[in-house]
XYZ file of C-alpha atoms in Angstrom:
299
model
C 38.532 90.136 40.778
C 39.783 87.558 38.289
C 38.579 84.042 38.998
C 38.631 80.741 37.288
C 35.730 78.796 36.700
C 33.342 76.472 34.564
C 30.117 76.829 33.151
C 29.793 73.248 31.696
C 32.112 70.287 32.004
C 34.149 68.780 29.878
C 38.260 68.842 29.165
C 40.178 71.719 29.990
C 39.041 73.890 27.421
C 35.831 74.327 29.653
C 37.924 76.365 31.919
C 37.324 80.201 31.794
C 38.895 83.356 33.664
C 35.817 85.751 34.386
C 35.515 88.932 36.410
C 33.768 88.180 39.657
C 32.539 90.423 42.309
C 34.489 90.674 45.600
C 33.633 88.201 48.342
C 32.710 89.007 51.526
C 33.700 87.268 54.921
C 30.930 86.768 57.130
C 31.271 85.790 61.143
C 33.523 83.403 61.476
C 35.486 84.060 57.797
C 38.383 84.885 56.444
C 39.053 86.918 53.044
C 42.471 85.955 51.648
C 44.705 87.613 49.096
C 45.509 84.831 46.801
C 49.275 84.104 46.424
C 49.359 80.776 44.741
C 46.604 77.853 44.731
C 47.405 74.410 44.166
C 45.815 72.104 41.628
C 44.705 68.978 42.673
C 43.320 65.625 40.684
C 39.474 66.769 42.214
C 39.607 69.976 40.292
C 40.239 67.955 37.214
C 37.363 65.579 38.478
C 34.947 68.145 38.969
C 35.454 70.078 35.789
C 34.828 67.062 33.737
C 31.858 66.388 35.827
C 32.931 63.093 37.256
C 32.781 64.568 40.923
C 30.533 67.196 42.636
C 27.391 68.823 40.711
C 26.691 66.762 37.643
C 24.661 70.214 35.779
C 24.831 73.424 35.923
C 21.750 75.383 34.947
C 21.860 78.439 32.365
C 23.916 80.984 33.927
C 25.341 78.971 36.801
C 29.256 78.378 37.156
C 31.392 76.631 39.895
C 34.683 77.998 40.807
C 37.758 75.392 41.390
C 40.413 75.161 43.580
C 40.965 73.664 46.814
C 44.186 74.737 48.708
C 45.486 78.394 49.081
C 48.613 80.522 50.470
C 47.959 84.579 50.647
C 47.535 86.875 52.994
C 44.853 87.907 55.170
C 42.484 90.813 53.575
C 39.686 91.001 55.626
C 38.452 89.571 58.917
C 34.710 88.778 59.458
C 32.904 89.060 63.192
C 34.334 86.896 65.832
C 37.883 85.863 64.295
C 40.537 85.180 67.023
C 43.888 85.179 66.318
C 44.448 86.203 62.725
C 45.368 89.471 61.477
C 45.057 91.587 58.838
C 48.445 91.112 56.118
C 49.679 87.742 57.705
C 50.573 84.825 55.593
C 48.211 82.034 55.767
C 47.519 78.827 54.300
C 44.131 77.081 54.309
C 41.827 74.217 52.519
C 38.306 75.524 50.864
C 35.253 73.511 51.790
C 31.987 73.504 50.978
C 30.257 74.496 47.251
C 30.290 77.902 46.541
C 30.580 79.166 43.374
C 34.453 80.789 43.921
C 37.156 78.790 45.314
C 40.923 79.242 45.430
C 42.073 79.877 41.932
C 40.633 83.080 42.174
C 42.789 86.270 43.142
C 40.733 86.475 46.430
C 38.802 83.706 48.180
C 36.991 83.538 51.764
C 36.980 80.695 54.509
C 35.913 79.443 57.490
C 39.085 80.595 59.911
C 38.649 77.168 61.358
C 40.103 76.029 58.433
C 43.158 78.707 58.311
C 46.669 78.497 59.579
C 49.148 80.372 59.888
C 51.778 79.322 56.652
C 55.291 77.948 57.267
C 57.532 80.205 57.734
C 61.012 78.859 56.086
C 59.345 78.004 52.638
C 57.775 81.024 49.896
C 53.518 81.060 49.240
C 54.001 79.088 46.429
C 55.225 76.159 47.779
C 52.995 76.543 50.795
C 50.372 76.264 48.741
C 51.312 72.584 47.961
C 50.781 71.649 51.629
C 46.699 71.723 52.804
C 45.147 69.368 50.351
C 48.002 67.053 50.244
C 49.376 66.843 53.636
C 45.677 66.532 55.022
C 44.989 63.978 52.770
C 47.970 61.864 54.028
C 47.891 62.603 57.937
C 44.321 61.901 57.548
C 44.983 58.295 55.627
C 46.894 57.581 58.243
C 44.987 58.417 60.904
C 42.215 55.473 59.752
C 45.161 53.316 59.235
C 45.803 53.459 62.814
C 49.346 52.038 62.339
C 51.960 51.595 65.128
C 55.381 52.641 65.412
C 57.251 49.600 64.398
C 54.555 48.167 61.676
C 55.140 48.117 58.061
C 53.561 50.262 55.603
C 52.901 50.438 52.202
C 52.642 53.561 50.488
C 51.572 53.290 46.879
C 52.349 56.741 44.358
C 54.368 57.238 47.005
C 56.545 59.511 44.547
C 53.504 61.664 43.773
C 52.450 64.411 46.011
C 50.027 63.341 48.883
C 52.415 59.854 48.693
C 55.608 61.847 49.582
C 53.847 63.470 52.294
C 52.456 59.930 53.551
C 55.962 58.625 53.563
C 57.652 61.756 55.263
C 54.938 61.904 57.861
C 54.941 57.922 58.631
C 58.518 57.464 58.995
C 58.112 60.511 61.290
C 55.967 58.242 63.509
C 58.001 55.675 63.260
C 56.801 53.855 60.905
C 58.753 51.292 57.990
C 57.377 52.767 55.069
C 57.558 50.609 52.181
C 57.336 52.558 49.111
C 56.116 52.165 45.529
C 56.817 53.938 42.838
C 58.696 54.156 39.450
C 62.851 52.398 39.440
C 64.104 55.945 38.890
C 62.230 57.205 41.730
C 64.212 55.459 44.647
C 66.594 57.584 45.315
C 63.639 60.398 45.609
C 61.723 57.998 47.899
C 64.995 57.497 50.169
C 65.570 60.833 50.944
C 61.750 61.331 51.849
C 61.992 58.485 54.383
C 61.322 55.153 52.818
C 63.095 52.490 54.571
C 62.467 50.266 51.028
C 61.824 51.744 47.460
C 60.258 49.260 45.490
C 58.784 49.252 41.674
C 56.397 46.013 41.736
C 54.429 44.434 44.519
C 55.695 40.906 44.161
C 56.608 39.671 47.734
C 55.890 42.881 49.060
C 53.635 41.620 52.163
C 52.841 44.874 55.139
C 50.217 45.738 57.821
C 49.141 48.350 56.488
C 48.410 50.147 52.719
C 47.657 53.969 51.791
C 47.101 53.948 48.375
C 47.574 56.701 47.103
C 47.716 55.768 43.458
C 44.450 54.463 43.731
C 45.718 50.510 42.589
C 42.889 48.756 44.264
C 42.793 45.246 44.679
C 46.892 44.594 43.978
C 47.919 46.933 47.100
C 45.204 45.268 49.164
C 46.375 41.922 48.763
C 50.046 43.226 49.927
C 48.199 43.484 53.621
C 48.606 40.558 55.457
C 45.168 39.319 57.399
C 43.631 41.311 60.088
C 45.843 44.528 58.937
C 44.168 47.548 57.609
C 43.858 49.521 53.586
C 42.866 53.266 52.941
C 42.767 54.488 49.497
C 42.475 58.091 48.284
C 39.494 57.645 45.651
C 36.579 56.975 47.930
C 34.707 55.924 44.345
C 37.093 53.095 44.427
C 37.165 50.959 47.526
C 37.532 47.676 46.845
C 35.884 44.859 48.785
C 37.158 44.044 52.325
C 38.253 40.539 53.164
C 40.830 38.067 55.097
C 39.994 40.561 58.314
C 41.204 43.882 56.708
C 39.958 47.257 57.488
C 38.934 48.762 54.244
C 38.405 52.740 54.250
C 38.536 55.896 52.281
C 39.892 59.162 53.193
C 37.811 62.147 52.428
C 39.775 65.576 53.266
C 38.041 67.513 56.148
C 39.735 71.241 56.705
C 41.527 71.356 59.835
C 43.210 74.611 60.719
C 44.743 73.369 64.071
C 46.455 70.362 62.670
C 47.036 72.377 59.165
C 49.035 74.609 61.535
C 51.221 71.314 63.358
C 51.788 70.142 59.343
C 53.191 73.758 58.630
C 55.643 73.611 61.860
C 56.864 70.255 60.300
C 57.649 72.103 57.284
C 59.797 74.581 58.921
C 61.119 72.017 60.887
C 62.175 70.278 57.859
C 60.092 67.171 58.249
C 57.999 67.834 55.756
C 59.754 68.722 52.294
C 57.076 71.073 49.939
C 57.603 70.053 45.938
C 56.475 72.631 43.064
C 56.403 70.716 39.561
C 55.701 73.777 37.819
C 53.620 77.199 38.414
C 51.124 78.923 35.332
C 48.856 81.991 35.489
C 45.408 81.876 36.286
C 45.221 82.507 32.374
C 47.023 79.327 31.880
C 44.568 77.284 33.740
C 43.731 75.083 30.656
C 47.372 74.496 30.282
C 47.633 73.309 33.786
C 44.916 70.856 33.818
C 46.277 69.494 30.509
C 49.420 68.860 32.147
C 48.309 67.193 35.103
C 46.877 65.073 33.262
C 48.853 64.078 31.750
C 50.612 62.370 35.144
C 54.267 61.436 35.885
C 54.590 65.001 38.234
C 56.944 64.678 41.206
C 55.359 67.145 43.092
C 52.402 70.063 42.771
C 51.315 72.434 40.168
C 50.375 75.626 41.363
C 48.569 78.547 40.204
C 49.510 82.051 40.611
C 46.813 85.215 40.335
């Protein structure tokens, strides 16, 4: 099978497509028959070696990718509830050498669900590592219905989930992004779109454009901050809860986010889709920022 990975680190012309041997689910796994993977910022981390293994020996690699849509190819022993040929979507854990933007990849079924149902694989596979990462910040935010939240990059891809999924709790989501991006940030839920923090004061930040200390000091005392780089907390103070999300695979809830996709809570957003062949390409354009919504990869 066809399978992108890296051998050193380094910009995206690190990134090679190599023929890798078949993997195999053991107890407990699940093969899956990639139809799309998404890219996420930690691929680009980890390929320039600024997260995850800092070497790689002579003839070692690391396969990237995260989140996946496909269909189940093979089941390993004592797998409940999945068959073979159903459409799933899951988040890849752990550090083996393949991950998702590979034309097959295995998992743990724990961290498997079954995919929404009203949307196509591609944009499925902009839901694990972005909707986890959102339900997740919120979950250490431990906001009420009724409080006022601040939801930094909240145009971006894990933001627009945060703001979809807190005004679904009830939440007033306050949210930042670029001028041209409020009617965007309406739509998703935000009961204010704002482009600068001045005044802006809330109980509660996810910052998910990682802007440190000028979100924190939106929080009023006692209230609580979560930021998505967990390299870049900054320093608690005034009484505020200061955390970092770090993604955990969750096939139960993974399969609650996917019903809120088909029932229309949740809104998937492809920026643009490229060949696993075009894998440089993609990781050039990510970086390049401004996306309102997911690249994706296709085998």
């Amino acid at each position: 099978m066809r399978a992108v990975v890296i051998r050193g680190f380094g910009g995206p012309e690190v990134l090679e497509v190599v023929e890798a041997p078949l993997p195999e689910p053991g107890p407990g796994q699940v093969r899956i028959r990639v139809a799309a993977a998404g890219l996420n910022p930690a691929d680009l981390a980890i390929r320039a070696g600024l997260f995850g293994p800092r070497e790689l020996g002579p003839g070692e690699f690391l396969g990237l990718g995260w989140d996946v849509a496909g269909t189940v190819d093979a089941l390993g022993a004592g797998v409940p509830g999945l068959a073979e040929g159903a459409a799933v979507v899951g988040l890849v854990s752990g550090s083996g050498r393949l991950k998702a933007h590979a034309e097959y990849v295995v998992l743990d079924a724990e961290a498997v669900a079954a995919a929404p149902s009203s949307v196509d694989l591609v944009h499925a596979a902009t839901l694990p590592v972005t909707a986890h990462t959102a339900d997740q910040a919120l979950g250490l935010l431990g906001a009420r219905p009724g409080d006022r939240l601040l939801v930094t990059g909240a145009a971006g891809a894990v933001g627009g989930f945060a703001v979809q999924l807190a005004h679904h709790a009830g939440l007033r989501v306050v949210a930042l992004a670029r001028g041209g991006d409020a009617p965007l940030l309406r739509e998703l839920g935000a009961d204010e779109a704002v482009s600068s923090l001045d005044g802006v004061r809330v109980d509660a930040a996810l910052d998910a454009a990682a802007l440190g200390g000028p979100a924190l000091a939106a929080v009023r005392d006692g209230g609580a901050y979560v930021t998505t780089r967990p390299d870049a907390v900054p320093a608690a103070g005034h009484g505020i809860r200061v955390a970092a999300v770090q993604v955990r695979p969750d096939g139960a809830r993974l399969a609650e986010l996917a019903a809120l996709v088909d029932r229309g809570v949740l809104t998937t957003r492809v920026a643009d889709t490229y060949p696993l062949e075009e894998a440089a390409k993609a990781h050039a354009r990510l970086a390049e920022g401004g996306l309102r919504g997911r690249l994706v990869l296709v085998p």
